[in-house]
Short mmCIF file of C-alpha atoms and ligand atoms in Angstrom, two decimals:
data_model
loop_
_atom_site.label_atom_id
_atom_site.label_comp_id
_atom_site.label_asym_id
_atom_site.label_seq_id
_atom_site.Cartn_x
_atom_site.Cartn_y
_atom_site.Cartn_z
CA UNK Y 1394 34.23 79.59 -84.37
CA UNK Y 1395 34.75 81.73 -81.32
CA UNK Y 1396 33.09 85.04 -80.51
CA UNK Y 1397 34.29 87.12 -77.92
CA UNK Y 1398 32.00 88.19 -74.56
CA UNK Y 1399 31.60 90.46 -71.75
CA UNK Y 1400 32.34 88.35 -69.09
CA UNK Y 1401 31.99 88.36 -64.98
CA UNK Y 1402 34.32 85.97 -64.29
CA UNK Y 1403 35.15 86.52 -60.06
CA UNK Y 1404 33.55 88.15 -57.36
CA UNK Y 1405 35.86 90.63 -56.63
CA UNK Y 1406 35.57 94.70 -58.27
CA UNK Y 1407 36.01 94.92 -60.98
CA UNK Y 1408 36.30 91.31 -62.74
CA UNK Y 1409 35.04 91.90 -66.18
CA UNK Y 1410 36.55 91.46 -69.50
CA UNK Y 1411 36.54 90.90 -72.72
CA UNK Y 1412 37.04 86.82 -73.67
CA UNK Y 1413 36.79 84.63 -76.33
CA UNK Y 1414 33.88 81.80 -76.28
CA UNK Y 1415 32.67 78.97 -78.31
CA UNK Y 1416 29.44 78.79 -79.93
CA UNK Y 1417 27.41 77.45 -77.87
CA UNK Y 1418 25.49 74.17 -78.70
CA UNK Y 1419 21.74 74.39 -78.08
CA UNK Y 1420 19.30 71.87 -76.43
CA UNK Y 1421 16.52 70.06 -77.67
CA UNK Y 1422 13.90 72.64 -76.41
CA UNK Y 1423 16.25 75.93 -77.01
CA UNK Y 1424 17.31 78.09 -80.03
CA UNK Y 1425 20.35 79.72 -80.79
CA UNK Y 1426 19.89 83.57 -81.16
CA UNK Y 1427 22.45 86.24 -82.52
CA UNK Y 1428 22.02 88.84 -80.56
CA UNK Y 1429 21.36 92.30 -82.53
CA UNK Y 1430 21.75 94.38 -79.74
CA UNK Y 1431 21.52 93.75 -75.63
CA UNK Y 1432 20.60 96.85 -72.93
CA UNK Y 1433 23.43 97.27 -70.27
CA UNK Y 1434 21.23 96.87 -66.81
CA UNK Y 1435 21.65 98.10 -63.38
CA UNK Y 1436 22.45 94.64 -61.94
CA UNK Y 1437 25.47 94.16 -65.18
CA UNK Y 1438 26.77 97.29 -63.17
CA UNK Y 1439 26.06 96.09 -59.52
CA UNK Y 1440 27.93 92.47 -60.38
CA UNK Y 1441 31.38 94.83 -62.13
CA UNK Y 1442 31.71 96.66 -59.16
CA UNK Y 1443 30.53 93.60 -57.23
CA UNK Y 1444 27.68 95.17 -54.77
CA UNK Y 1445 25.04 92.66 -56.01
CA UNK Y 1446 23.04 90.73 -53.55
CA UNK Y 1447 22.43 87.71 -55.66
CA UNK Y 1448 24.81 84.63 -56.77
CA UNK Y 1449 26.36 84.48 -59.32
CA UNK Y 1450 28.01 81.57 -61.33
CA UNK Y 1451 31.12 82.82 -62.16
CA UNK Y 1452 32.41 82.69 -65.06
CA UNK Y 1453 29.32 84.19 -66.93
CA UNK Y 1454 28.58 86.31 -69.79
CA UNK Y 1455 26.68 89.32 -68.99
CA UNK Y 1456 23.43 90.92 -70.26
CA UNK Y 1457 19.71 90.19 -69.90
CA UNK Y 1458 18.19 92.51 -72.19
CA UNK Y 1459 18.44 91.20 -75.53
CA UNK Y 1460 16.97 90.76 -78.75
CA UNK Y 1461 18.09 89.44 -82.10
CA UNK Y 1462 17.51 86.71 -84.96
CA UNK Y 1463 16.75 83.10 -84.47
CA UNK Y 1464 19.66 81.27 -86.29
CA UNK Y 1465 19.49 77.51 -85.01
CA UNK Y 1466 16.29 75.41 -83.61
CA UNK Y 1467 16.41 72.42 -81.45
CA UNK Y 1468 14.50 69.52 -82.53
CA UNK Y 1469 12.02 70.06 -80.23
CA UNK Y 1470 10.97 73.35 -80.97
CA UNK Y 1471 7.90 74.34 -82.63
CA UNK Y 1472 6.54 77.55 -83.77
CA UNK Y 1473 9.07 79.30 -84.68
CA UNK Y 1474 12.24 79.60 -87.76
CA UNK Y 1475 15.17 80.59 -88.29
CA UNK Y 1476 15.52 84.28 -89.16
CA UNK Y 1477 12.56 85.16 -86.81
CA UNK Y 1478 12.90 88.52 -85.20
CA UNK Y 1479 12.37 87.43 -81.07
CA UNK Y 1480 13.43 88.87 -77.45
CA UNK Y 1481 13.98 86.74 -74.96
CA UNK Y 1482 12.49 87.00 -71.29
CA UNK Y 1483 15.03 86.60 -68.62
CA UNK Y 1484 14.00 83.16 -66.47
CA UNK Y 1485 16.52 81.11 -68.46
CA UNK Y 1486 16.32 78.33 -65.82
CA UNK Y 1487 12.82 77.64 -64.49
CA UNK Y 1488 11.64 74.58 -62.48
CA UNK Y 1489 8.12 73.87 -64.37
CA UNK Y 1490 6.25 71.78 -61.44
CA UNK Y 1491 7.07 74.32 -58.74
CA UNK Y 1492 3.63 75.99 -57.77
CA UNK Y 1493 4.67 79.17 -58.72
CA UNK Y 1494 5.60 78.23 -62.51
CA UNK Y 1495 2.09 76.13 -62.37
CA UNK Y 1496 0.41 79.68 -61.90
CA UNK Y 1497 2.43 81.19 -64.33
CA UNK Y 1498 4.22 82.62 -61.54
CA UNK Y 1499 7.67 81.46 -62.63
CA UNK Y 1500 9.56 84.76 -62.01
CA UNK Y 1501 8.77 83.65 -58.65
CA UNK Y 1502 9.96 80.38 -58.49
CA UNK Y 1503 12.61 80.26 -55.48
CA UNK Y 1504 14.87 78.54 -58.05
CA UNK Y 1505 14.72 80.39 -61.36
CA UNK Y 1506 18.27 81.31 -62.78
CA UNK Y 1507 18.28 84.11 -65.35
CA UNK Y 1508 20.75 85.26 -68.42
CA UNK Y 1509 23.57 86.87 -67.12
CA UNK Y 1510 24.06 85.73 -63.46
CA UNK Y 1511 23.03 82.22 -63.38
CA UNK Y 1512 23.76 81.10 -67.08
CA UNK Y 1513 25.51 82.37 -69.99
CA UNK Y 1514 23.66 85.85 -70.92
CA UNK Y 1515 23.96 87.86 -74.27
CA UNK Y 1516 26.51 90.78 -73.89
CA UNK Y 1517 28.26 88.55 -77.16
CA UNK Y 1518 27.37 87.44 -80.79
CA UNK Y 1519 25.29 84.13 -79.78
CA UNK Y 1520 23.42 82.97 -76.93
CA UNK Y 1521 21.35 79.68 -76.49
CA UNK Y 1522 17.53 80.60 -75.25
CA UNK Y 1523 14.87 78.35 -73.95
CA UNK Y 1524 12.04 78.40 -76.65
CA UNK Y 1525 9.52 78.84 -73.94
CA UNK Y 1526 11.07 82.82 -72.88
CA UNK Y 1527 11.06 83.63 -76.54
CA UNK Y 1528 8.46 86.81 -78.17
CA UNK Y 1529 8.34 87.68 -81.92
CA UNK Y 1530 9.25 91.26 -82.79
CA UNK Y 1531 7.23 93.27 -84.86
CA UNK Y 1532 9.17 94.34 -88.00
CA UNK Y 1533 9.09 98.01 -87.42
CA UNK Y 1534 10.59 98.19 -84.05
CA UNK Y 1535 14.04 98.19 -84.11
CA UNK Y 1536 15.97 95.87 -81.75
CA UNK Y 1537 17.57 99.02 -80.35
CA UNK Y 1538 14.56 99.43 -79.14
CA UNK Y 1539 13.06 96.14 -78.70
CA UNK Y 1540 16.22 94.89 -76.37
CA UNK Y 1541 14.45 97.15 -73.79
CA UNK Y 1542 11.42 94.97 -73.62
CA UNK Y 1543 12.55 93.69 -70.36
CA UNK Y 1544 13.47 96.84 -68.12
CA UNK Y 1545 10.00 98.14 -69.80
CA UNK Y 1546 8.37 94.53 -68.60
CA UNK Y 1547 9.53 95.11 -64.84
CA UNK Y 1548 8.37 99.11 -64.80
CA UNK Y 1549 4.67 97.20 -66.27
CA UNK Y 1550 4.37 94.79 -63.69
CA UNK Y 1551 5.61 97.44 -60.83
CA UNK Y 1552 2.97 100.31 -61.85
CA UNK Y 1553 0.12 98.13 -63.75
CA UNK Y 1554 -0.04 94.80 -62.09
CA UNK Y 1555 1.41 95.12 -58.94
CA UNK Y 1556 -0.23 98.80 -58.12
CA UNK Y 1557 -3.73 100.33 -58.50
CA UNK Y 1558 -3.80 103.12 -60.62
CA UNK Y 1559 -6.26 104.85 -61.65
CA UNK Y 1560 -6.80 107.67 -63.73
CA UNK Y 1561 -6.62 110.61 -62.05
CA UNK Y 1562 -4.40 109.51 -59.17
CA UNK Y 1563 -1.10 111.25 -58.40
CA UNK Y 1564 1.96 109.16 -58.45
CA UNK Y 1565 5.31 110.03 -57.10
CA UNK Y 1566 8.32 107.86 -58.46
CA UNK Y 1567 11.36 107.52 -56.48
CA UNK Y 1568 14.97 107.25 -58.67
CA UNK Y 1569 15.19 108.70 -62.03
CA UNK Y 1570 17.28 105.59 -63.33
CA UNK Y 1571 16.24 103.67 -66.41
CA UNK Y 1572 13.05 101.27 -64.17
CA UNK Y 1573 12.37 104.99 -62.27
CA UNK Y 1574 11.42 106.41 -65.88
CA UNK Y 1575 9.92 103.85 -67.38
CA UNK Y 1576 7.62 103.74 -64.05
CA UNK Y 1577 6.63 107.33 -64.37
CA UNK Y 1578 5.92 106.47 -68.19
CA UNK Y 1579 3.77 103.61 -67.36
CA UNK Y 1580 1.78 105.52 -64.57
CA UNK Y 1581 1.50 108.43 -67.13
CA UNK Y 1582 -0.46 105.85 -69.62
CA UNK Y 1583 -2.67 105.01 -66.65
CA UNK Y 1584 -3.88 108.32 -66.85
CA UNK Y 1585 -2.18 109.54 -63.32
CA UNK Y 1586 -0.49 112.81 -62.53
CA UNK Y 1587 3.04 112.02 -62.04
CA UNK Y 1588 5.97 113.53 -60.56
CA UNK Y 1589 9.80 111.73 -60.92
CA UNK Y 1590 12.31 112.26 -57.44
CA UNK Y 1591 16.03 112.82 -57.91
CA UNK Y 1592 18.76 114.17 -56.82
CA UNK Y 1593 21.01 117.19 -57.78
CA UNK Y 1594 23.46 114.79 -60.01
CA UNK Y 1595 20.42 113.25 -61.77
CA UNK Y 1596 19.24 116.76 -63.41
CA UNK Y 1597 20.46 115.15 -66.84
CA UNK Y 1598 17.94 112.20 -66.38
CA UNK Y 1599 15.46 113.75 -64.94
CA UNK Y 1600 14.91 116.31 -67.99
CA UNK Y 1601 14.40 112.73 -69.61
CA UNK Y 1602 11.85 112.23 -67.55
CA UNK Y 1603 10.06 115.73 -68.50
CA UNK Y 1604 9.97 114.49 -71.78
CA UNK Y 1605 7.26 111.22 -70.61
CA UNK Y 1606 4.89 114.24 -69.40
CA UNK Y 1607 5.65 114.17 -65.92
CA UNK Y 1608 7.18 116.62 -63.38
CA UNK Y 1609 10.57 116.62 -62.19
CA UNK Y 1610 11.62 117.11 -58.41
CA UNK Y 1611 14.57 117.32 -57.15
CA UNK Y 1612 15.57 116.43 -53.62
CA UNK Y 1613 12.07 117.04 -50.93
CA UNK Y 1614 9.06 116.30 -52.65
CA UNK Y 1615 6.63 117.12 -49.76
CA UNK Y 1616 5.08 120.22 -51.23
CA UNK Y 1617 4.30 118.05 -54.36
CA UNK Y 1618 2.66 115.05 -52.48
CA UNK Y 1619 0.41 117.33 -50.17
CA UNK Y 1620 -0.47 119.62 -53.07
CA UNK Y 1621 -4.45 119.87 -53.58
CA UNK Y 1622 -6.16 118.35 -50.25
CA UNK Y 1623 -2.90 117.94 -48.05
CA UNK Y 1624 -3.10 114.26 -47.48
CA UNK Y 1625 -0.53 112.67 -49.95
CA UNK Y 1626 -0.06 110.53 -52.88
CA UNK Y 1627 -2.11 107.82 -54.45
CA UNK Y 1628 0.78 105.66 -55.12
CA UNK Y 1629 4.64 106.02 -54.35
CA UNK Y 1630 6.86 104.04 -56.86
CA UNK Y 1631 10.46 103.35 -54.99
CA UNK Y 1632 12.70 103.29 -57.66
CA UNK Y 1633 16.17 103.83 -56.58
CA UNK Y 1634 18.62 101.70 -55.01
CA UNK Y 1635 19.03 102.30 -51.70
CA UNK Y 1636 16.52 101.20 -48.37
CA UNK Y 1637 17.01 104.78 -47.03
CA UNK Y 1638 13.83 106.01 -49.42
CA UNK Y 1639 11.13 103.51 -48.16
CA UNK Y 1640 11.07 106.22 -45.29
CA UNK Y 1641 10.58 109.34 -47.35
CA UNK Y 1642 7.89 107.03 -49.41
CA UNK Y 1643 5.81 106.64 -46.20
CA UNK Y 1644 5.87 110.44 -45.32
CA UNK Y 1645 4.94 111.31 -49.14
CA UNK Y 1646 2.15 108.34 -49.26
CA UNK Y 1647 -1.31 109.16 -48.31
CA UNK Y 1648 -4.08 107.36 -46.05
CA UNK Y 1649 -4.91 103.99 -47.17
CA UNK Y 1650 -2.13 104.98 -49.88
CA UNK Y 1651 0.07 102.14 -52.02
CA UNK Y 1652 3.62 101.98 -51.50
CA UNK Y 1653 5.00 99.51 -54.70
CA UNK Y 1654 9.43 98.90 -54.44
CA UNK Y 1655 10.90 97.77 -57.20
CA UNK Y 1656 14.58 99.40 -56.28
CA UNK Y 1657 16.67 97.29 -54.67
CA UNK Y 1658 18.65 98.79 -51.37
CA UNK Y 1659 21.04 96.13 -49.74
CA UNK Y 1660 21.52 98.44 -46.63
CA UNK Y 1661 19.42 97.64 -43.22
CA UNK Y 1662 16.97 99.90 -42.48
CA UNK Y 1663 17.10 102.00 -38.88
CA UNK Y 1664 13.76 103.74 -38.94
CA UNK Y 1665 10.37 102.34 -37.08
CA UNK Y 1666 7.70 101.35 -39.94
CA UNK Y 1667 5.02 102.31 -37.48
CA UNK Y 1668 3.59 105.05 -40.06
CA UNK Y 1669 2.91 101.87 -42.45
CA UNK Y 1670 0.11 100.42 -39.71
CA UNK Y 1671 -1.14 104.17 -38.46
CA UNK Y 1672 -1.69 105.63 -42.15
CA UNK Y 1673 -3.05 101.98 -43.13
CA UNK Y 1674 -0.71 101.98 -45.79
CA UNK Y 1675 -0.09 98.93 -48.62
CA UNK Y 1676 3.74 98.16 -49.22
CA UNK Y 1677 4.14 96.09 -51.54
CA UNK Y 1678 7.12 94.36 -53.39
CA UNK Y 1679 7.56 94.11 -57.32
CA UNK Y 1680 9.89 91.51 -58.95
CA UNK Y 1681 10.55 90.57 -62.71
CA UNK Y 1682 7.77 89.75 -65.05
CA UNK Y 1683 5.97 86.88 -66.84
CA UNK Y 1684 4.65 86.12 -70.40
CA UNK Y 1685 1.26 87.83 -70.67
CA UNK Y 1686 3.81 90.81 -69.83
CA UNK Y 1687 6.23 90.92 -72.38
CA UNK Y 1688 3.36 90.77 -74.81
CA UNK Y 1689 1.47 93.79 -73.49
CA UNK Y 1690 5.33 95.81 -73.55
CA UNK Y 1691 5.80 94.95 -77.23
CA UNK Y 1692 2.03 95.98 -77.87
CA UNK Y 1693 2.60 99.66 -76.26
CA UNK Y 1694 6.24 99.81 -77.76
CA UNK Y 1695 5.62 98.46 -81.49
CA UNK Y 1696 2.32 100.79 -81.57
CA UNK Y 1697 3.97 103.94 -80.27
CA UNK Y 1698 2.56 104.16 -77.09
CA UNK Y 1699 5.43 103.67 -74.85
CA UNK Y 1700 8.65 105.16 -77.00
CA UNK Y 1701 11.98 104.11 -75.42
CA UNK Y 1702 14.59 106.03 -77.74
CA UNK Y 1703 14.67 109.22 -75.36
CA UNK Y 1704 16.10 106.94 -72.34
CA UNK Y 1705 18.59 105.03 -74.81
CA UNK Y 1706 22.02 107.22 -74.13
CA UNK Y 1707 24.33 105.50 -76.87
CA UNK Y 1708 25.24 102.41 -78.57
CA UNK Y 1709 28.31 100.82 -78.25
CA UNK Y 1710 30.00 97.74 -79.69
CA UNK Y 1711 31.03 95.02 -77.36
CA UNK Y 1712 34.59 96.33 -77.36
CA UNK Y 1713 33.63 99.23 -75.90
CA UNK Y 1714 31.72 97.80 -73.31
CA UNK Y 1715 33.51 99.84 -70.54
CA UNK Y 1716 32.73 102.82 -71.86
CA UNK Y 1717 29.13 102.19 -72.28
CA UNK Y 1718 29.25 100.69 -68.26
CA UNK Y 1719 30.94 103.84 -67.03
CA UNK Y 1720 28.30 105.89 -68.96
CA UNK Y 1721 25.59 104.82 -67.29
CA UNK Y 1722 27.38 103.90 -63.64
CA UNK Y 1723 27.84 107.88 -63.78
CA UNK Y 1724 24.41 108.88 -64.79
CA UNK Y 1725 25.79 110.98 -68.01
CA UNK Y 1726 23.21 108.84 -70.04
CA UNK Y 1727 20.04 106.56 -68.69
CA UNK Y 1728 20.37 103.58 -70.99
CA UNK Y 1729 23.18 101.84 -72.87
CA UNK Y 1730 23.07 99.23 -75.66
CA UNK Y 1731 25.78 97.08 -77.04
CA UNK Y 1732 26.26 95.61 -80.38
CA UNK Y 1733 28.37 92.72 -80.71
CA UNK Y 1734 28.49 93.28 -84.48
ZN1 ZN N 1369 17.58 94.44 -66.26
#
């Protein structure tokens, strides 16, 4: 039986298509999951028009963000049945004895391949999951919804692990993309006064912002970090993709302030970091996410707390999976979702 995929299949711009696959055939440890529905992601877009700055192993299906049924269980896999409702995490290749995976650090581990660059991901009716990335899914939230656990799990571990914040702190997030807003969300839940940086293209996302109770800037946000006593913000979130906004981050950060990136930016940077040593500033890196993660995102998302809908822009079915990239590569909508159905 063959089901057709979104597939990366070269390096240059523009190689993605629509082919036809095999079911796959699962492992003793893995399960076989048909995918309900599976978030279109920053990076899918980065590999189509081929400005990613990771490998790839071409030819792969794309998508990361997934969620569906458990349909098939490999004879070494306890705990779960078919039928269960589950998302899957994203470290589809992990090497358990590294130190990092020991430590539960396996997002880390130098050789982790994930769903959609380094093995077969989910933009398609089946994919085969390691039991070990799998999380059950409350029955009231939809997999719409649910297939967002992992942008929601990298905004978490950016703003709640990775960063201090406290209540009462003011927090300015860089990029209004899909991680920028879920960022401001999860620094609003802290209890922090948050403000969300864009540009003039991004008004449409940015009044999605609004809507998580923060402020919306766009362009200069200098009057909003010195507001009150002058000095700067608690906590800069750098959200969007390019290197150029570490800069602005360290003129909007305050004293002894926390600089967190989680936006990628492939471009060299030309400016001295000497105002990261004289302001005593922390800068600090965010990547991925781990298990007790993905269990405290389905806690806030299956009891309300953290509501995804407003970011999701559309749902398309795989055949339209163009569309639903072009959507989001021009910022007319946040989030898209395909349904291979
Ligand atoms: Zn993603």
């Amino acid at each position: 039986m063959k089901s057709i995929a979104v597939v990366n299949y070269a390096e240059e711009k523009g190689s993605v298509a629509l082919r036809e696959l095999d079911r796959p055939r699962i492992r003793t440890d893995e399960v076989l999951l048909e995918v309900a529905n599976v978030g279109v992601c920053g990076s899918d877009l980065h590999q189509w028009t081929a400005d990613h700055s990771w490998p790839v192993n071409y030819p792969v299906v794309l998508g990361h963000e997934f969620g569906g049924h458990i349909v098939e269980l490999g004879t070494n896999v306890d705990g779960w049945k078919e039928g269960d409702r589950v998302v899957s995490e994203t470290a589809a290749v992990i090497d358990a004895t590294n130190p990092l995976s020991r430590q539960g650090l396996y997002n880390l581990d130098p050789t982790r391949k994930g769903f959609g660059y380094g093995v077969n991901g989910a933009m398609t009716r089946f994919v085969r999951v390691p039991a070990r990335c799998l999380h059950r899914v409350p029955d009231q939230l939809p997999f719409e919804q649910a297939c967002l656990t992992e942008p929601c799990a990298v905004a978490y571990n950016a703003v709640l692990v990775n960063s201090t914040i406290r209540p009462g702190d003011r927090v300015l997030v860089l990029g209004p993309g899909t991680i920028g807003i879920l960022c401001a969300a999860m620094a609003t839940l802290a209890g922090a006064e948050v403000a969300v940086v864009g540009l003039e293209n991004d008004r449409s996302r940015l009044e999605i912002a609004k809507g998580y109770g923060c402020e919306t800037i766009i362009g200069d946000a200098t009057e909003w970090a010195m507001r009150y006593d002058g000095m700067g913000v608690d906590c800069v979130i750098d959200a969007a993709g390019v290197s150029a906004t570490l800069r602005s981050a360290l003129d909007y950060v305050r004293p002894n302030g926390h600089i967190t990136k989680v936006g990628w930016g492939p471009q060299p940077m030309n400016y001295s970091l000497d105002p990261l040593i004289q302001k005593n500033v922390t800068l600090q890196g965010s990547f991925s996410h781990n298990w007790p993660i993905w269990e405290k995102v389905l806690a806030l998302l299956s009891t309300g707390k953290l509501d995804v809908k407003p970011i999701i822009g559309g749902v398309w079915s795989l055949g339209d999976w163009h569309e639903a990239f072009e959507q989001m590569h021009s910022g007319k909508v946040v989030k898209s979702v395909l349904t291979p159905k």
